[in-house]
Structures are given as structure tokens and as C-alpha cells.
Coordinates of C-alpha atoms and ligand atoms in Angstrom, one line a residue:
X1 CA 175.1 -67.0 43.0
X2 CA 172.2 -69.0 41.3
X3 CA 174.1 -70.9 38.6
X4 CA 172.6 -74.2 38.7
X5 CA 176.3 -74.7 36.6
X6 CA 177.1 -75.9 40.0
X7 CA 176.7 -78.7 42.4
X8 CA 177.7 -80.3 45.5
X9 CA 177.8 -83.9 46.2
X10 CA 178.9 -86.6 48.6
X11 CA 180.1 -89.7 47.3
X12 CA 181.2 -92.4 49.4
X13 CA 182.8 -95.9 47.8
X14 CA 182.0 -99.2 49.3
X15 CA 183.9 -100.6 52.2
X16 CA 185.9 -104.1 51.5
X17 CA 184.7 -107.3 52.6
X18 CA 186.1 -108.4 55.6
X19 CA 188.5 -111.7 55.3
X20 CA 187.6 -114.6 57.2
X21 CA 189.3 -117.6 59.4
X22 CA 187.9 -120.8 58.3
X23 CA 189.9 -124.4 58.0
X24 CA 189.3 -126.9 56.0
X25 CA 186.9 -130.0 57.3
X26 CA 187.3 -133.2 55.0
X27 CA 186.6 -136.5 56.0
X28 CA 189.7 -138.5 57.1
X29 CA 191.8 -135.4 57.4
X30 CA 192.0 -134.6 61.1
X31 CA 192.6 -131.1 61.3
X32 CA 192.6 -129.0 57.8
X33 CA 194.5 -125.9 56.7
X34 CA 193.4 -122.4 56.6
X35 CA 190.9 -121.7 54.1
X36 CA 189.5 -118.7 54.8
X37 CA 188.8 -116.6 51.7
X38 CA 189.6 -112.7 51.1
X39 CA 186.7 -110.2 51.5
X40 CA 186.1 -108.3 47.9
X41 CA 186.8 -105.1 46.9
X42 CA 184.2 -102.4 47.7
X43 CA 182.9 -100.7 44.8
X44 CA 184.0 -97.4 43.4
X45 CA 182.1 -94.4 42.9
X46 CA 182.5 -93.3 39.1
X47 CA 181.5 -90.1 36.9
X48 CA 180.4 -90.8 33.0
X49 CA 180.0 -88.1 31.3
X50 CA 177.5 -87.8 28.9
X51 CA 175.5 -86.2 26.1
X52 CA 172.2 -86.9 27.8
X53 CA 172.5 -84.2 30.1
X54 CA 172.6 -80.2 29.6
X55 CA 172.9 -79.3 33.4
X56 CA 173.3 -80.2 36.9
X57 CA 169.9 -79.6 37.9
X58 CA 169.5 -83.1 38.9
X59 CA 171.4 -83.0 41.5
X60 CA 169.6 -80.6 43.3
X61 CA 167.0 -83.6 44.1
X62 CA 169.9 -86.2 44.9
X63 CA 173.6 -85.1 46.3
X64 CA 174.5 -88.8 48.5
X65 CA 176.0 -91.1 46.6
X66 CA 177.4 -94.5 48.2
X67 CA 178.5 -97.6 46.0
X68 CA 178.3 -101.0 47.2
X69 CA 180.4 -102.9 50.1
X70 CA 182.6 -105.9 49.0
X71 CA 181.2 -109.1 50.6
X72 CA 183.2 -111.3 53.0
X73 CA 185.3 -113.6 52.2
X74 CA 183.7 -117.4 52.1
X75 CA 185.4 -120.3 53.6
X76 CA 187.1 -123.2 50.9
X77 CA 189.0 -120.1 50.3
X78 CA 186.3 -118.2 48.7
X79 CA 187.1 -114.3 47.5
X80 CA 183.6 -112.4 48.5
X81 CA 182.2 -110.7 45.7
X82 CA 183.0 -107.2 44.8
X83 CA 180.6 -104.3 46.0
X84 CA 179.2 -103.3 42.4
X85 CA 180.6 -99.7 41.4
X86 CA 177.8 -96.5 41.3
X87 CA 177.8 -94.6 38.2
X88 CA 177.2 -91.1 38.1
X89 CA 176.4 -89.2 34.9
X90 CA 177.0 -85.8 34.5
X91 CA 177.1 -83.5 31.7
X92 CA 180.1 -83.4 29.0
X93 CA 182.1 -80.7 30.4
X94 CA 181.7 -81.4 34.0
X95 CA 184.6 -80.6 36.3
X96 CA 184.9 -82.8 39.3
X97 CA 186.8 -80.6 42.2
X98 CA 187.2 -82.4 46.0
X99 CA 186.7 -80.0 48.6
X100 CA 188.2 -80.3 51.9
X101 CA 189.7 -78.8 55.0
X102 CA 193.2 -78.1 53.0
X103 CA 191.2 -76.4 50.2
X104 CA 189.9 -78.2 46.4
X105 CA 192.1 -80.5 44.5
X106 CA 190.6 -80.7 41.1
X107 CA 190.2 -84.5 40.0
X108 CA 189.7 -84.2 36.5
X109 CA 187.7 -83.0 33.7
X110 CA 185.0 -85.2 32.0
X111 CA 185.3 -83.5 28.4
X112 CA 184.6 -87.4 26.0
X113 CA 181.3 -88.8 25.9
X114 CA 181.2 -91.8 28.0
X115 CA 184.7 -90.5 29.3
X116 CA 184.9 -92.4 32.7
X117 CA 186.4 -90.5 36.3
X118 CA 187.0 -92.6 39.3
X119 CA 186.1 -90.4 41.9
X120 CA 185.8 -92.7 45.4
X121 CA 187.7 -95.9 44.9
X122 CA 186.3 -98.6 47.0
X123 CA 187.9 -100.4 49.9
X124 CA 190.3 -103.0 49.8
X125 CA 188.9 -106.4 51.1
X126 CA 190.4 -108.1 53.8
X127 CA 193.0 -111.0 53.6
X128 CA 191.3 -114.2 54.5
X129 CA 193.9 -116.5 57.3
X130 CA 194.6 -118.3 54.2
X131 CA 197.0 -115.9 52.8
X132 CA 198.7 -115.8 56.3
X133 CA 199.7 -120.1 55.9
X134 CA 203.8 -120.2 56.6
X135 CA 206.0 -122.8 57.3
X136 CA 206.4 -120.7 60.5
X137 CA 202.3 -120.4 60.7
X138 CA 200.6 -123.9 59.4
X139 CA 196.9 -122.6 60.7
X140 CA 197.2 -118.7 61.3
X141 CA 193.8 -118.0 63.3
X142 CA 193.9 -114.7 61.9
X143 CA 192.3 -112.9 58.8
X144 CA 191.9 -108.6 58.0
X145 CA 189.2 -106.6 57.9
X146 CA 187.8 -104.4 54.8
X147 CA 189.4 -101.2 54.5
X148 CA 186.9 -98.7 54.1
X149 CA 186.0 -96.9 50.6
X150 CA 187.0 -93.1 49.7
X151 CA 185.0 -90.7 50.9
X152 CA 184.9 -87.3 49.8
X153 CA 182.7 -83.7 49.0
X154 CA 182.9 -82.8 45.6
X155 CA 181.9 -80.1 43.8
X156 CA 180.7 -80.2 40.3
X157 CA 180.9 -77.3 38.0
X158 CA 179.7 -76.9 34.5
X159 CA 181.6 -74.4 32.4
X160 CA 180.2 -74.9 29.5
X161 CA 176.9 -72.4 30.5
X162 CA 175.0 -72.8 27.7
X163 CA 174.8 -72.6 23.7
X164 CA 172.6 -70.1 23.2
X165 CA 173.0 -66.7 24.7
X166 CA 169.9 -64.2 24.8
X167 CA 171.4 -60.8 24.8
X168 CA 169.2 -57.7 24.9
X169 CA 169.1 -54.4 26.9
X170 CA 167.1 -54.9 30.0
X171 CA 163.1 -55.4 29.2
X172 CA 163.9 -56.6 25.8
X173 CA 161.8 -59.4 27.3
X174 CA 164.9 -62.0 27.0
X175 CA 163.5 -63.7 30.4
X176 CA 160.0 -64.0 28.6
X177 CA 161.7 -65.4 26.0
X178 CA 163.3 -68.2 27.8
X179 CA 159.7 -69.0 29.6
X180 CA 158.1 -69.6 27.0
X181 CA 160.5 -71.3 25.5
X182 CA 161.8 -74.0 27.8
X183 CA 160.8 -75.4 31.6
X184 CA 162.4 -71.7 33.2
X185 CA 160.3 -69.7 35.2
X186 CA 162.5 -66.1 35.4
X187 CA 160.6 -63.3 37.2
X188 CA 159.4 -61.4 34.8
X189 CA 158.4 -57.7 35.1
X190 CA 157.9 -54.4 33.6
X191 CA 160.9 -52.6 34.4
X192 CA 164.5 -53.1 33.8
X193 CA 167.1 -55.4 35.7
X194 CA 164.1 -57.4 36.8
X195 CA 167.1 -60.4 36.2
X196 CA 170.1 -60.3 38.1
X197 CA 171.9 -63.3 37.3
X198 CA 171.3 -65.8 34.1
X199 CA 168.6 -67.6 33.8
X200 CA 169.0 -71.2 32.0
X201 CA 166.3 -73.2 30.5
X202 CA 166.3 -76.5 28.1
X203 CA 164.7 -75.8 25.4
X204 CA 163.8 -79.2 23.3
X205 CA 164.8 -79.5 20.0
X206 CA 163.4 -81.9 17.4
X207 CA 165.3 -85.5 17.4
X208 CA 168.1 -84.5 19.0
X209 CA 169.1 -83.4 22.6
X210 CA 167.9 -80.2 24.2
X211 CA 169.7 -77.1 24.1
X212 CA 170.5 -75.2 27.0
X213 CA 169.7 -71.2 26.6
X214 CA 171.1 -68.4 29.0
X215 CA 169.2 -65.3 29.6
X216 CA 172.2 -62.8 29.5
X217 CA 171.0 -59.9 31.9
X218 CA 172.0 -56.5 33.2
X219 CA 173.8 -55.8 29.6
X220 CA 173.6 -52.1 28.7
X221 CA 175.7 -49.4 27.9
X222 CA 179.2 -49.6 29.9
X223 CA 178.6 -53.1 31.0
X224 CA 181.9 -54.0 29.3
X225 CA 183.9 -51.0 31.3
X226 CA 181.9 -52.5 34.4
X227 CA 178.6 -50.6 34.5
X228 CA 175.3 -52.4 35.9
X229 CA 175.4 -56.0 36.5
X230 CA 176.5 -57.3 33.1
X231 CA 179.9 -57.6 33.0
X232 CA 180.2 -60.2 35.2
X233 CA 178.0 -61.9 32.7
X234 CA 179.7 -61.1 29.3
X235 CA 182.1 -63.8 30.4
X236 CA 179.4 -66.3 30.1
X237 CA 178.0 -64.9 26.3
X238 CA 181.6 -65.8 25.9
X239 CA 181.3 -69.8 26.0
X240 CA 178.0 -69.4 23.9
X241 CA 178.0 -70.8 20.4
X242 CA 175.5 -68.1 18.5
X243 CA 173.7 -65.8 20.5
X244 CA 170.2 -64.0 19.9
X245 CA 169.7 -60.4 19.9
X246 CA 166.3 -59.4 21.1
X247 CA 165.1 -55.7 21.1
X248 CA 162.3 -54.3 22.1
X249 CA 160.1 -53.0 19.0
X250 CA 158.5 -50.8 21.3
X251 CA 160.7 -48.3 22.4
X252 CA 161.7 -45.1 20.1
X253 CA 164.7 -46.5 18.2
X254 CA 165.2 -50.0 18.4
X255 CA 168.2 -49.7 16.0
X256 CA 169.9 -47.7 18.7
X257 CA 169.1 -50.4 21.2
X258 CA 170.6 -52.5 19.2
X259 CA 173.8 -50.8 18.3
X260 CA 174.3 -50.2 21.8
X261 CA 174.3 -53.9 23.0
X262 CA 176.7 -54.7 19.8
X263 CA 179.5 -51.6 20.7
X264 CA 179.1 -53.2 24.7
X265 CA 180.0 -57.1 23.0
X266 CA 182.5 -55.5 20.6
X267 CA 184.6 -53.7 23.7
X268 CA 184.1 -56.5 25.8
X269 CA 186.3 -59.0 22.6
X270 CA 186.5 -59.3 19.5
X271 CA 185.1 -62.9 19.9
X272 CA 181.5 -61.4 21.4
X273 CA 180.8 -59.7 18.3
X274 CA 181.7 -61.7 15.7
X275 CA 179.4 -64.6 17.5
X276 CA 176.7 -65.7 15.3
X277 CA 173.7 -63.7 16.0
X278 CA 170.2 -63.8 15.1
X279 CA 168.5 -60.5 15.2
X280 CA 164.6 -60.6 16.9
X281 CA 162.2 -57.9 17.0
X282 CA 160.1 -58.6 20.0
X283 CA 156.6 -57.4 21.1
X284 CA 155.4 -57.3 17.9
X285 CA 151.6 -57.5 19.2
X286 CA 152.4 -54.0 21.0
X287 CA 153.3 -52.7 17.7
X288 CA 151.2 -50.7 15.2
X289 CA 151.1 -52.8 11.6
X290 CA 151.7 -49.9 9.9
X291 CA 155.4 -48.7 11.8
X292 CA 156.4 -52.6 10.9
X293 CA 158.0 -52.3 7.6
X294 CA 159.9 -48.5 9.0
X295 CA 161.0 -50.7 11.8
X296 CA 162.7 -53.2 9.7
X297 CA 164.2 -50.9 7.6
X298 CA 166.4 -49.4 9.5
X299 CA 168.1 -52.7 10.1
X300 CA 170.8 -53.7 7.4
X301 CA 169.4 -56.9 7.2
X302 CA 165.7 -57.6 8.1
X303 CA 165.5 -58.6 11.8
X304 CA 163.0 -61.9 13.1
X305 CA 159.4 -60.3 13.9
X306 CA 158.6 -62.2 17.3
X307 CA 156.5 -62.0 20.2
X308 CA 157.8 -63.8 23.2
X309 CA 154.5 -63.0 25.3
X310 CA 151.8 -63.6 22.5
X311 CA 154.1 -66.5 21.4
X312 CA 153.9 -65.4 17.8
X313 CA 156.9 -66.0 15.2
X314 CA 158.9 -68.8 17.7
X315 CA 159.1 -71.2 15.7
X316 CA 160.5 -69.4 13.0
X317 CA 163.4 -67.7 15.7
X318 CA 164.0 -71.6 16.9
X319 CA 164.2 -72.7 13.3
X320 CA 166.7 -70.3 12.2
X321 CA 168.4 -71.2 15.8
X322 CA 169.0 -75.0 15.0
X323 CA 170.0 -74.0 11.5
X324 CA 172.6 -71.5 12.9
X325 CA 174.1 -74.3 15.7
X326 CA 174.6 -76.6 12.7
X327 CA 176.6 -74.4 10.5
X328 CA 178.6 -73.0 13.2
X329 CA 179.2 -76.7 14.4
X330 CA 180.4 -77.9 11.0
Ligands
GTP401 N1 153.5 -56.7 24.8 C1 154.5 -57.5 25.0 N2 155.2 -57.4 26.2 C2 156.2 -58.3 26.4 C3 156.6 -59.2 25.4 N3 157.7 -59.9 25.9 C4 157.9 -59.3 27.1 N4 157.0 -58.4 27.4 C5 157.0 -57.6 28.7 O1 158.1 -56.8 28.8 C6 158.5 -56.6 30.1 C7 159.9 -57.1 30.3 O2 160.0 -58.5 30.1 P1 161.2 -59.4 30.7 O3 161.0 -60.7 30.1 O4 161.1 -59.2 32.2 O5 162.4 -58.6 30.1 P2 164.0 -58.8 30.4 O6 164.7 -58.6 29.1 O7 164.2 -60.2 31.0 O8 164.3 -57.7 31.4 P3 165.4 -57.6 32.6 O9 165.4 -58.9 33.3 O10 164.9 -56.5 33.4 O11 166.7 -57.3 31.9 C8 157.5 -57.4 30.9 O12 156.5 -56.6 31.4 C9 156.9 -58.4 29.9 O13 155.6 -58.8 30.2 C10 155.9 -59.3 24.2 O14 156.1 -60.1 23.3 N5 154.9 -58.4 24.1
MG402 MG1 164.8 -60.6 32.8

């Protein structure tokens, strides 16, 4: 599947220092003791998680992820320095799973901004032939290397889809929608289930951080018994915070089309339907002036009058949008 909710990285911590053999050379002192100093720690490969981010996306472009070695130990008993630890950010709600040949051990959940997951610890560094002087041992010739950082595949999943669900029957013109409205470019064409899995775009918001929209497809009637594609999707319309309801004003009874899209939410769960929902009329350039006001009145309460492709009325749809995400967030 396309879910860019997903991704797959390597992460490799740094390798400890190795310790060393040294002795100590002083004037008048014919033969010194060990001094040979420990190698330091490697450095760990951590996940942050973070507000900045919406998605994974970024790690399409980098998935290799090594932290630093430790440095060898120094003679006068000097500890190398530690191998400085990598920091990864990732999205609140990022789920760090290790995958290997047993299977996937999940190693935590990064719900807390700034919320810190040690995913690759780095290497031990080696004992320097310092640590190895005995009464037995007065100059041990002797010292241990580095152990070698964690290593591991990890996948990253995202369950937290997106906050705004487009919902629509198919060629409401929901993937319009989100291309116009954000950096996704969904094909887009004139006949239905054009979409076959969600489409996710960022759309920008004013001050604040962008807001990730899902173009819900394949919804039409049975989906929630099973029909067409979109029960598999309902599931994510179910981790939206409000959705948007998009019809298309140009077919015969867009109050049908919208009453069947709210009976396929409503027998999916009671939670689908009673999401906040803004209703939008789109393809309102298509539409004859005059059959506007019959349009909207067969809607309890009047709908948004949009156009997705002549970009007309957006602002308004966004407005209400932000307005909607704050009250349900309060
Ligand atoms: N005239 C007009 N046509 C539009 C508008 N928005 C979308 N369309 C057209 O409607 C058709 C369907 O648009 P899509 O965005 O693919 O619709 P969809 O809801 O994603 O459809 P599926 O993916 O098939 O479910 C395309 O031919 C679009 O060009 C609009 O505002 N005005
Ligand atoms: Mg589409």
C-alpha cells in the first residue's frame, strides 16, 4: 500500500573506542605504571518526537542513520571522548517497531513532544590496561577493544493518518481538492475510483503547523458492509478529528449523494457520524446560477459553495476548517 504513514530505516549506533596500553614515562621513575585510558562510549541513535513534522515523507530521501564512534582511549589514563548521539525526529505519534529474522518487537511509542526513544545504544568503549593494574598484574600489557553499537531495521509507522478527512462519493472531486490545496499531486480524472488508496497532503495553515488532509476514497454505498474499496479506508476517517463532506453539485440530487455517504459512516460507528463535518458543494462553476439557491435548499443547513478546480470559495472551506479543529480541540 502507498501510505507514506510508513517507513523503513536503518540505524546503526557508534562503536566504542578502543582502550589503549600506555605506561607512564616521568623523569626519575624508571619504569611507570599502566596508564592507558578507556575508549568512550559510542553514541546512540535516538528518536524525538515532535510537533514539527506531520508525516514520514522525509524519510523517503534519507533511511541510513549511523551515530558517532567513541574515541580511543588516551594515554595519562585518558577516557576518549564519547561518539556524539544522532537525533532523529519523527512525528508525535510515531511507532518505532524493530524488524528482524524472529519477527518485530515494538520499541516504543513516541506520543510527548520532545518525548525521547533510545533506539541503537552505542558501544561500550574498551578498558584501557589501566583498569587491568593488580597486585598480581603491576603493568598488564593488555587493554579491550570497543564493543560495537546496536544495529537494527526499524520500521516507523504513523497511526495518526491525518486530521482532516475528505469524504465524498467517488468524483466528488475530493483528490482535486487536496491538489489544490496542499503539495499532493493525486491522479485526477473524470470517472469514479480514479483513487485507490488515500491520498495525504499538508496543507499550511496560518501561524501554526500544517495540517495533514486524507483524501478518503472508494466510499459509496455498502462500503461499510465491504463494497468497493472503502472499507478498508473508513478505519482511517476514524482517527480523523472533523472531516469534510464534498458532493458534487453537478449530479441530479446532491442531497441523495450526500445522505448516502452519511448512512455508509453511520453503519460503519457511531463515532463516523457524529465527527465534525463541514458540508461543501463542489463544482460550483459547472453549475447554472440560477439552480444555486434550489440546490442549497434542500440541505437542512446551507452547505459551503466551492469549486476545487476554479479554486473559488477555499478560503472560506479552510477558514471554517481551522475554526472547526479548534473547537473540537478545546
Ligand atoms: N467543473 C469542475 N470539475 C471538477 C471540479 N473539481 C473536480 N472536478 C472534476 O471532477 C472529476 C473528478 O475529480 P477527482 O478529483 O478525480 O474526484 P475524486 O473525488 O477524487 O474521485 P475518485 O478518486 O474517483 O473517487 C475530474 O474530472 C475533475 O477534473 C470543479 O470544481 N469543477
Ligand atoms: Mg480521487
Amino acid at each position: 500500500m502507498q501510505f507514506v504513514d510508513q517507513a523503513r530505516i536503518h540505524v546503526r549506533a557508534g562503536k566504542g573506542g578502543d582502550g589503549v596500553v600506555a605506561f607512564r614515562r616521568e623523569k626519575y621513575v624508571p619504569a611507570g605504571g599502566p596508564a592507558g585510558g578507556n575508549g568512550g562510549q559510542g553514541g546512540s541513535v535516538i528518536l524525538e518526537a515532535t510537533t514539527d513534522l506531520q508525516t514520514l515523507l522525509d524519510f523517503r530521501f534519507s533511511s541510513h542513520f549511523h551515530a558517532a564512534d567513541g574515541e580511543r582511549g588516551g594515554p595519562k589514563n585518558m577516557t576518549g571522548a564519547q561518539g556524539k548521539d544522532l537525533v532523529i525526529k519523527v512525528p508525535c505519534g510515531t511507532m518505532a517497531i524493530a524488524e528482524t529474522e524472529d519477527g518485530e518487537t515494538l520499541l516504543g511509542d513516541l506520543v510527548e513532544p520532545g518525548q525521547h526513544l533510545v533506539v541503537a545504544k552505542g558501544g561500550k568503549g574498551g578498558l584501557g590496561n589501566r583498569h587491568f593494574l593488580s597486585n598480581q598484574n603491576r603493568a598488564p600489557n593488555y587493554a579491550l577493544p570497543g564493543l560495537p553499537g546496536e544495529e537494527c531495521d526499524l520500521r516507523l509507522e504513523l497511526k495518526l493518518l491525518a486530521e482532516v478527512g475528505i469524504v465524498g462519493l467517488p468524483n466528488a472531486g475530493k483528490s482535486t481538492l487536496i491538489s489544490v490545496l496542499s503539495a499532493a499531486r493525486p491522479k485526477i480524472a473524470d470517472y469514479p475510483f480514479t483513487t485507490l488508496v488515500p491520498n495525504l497532503g499538508v496543507v499550511p495553515r496560518p501561524d501554526r503547523d500544517g495540517v495533514v488532509f486524507a483524501d478518503i476514497p472508494g466510499l459509496i454505498e455498502g462500503a461499510s458492509f465491504g463494497v468497493g474499496l472503502g472499507h478498508e479506508f473508513l478505519r482511517h476517517v476514524e482517527r480523523t478529528r472533523v472531516l469534510i463532506h464534498l458532493i458534487d453539485a453537478t449530479q441530479e440530487d446532491p442531497w441523495a449523494a450526500y445522505q448516502t455517504i452519511q448512512r455508509e459512516l453511520a453503519a460503519y460507528g457511531e463515532l463516523l457520524v457524529h465527527k465534525p463535518q463541514i458540508v461543501a458543494l463542489n463544482k460550483l462553476d459547472a453549475v447554472d446560477e440560477s439552480q444555486i439557491p434550489h440546490l442549497m435548499a434542500a440541505f437542512p443547513q446551507p452547505p459551503l459553495l466551492i469549486s476545487a478546480a476554479a479554486r473559488q470559495g477555499l478560503e472560506a472551506l479552510l477558514h471554517s476548517t481551522w475554526a472547526l479543529l479548534e473547537a473540537v480541540a478545546a
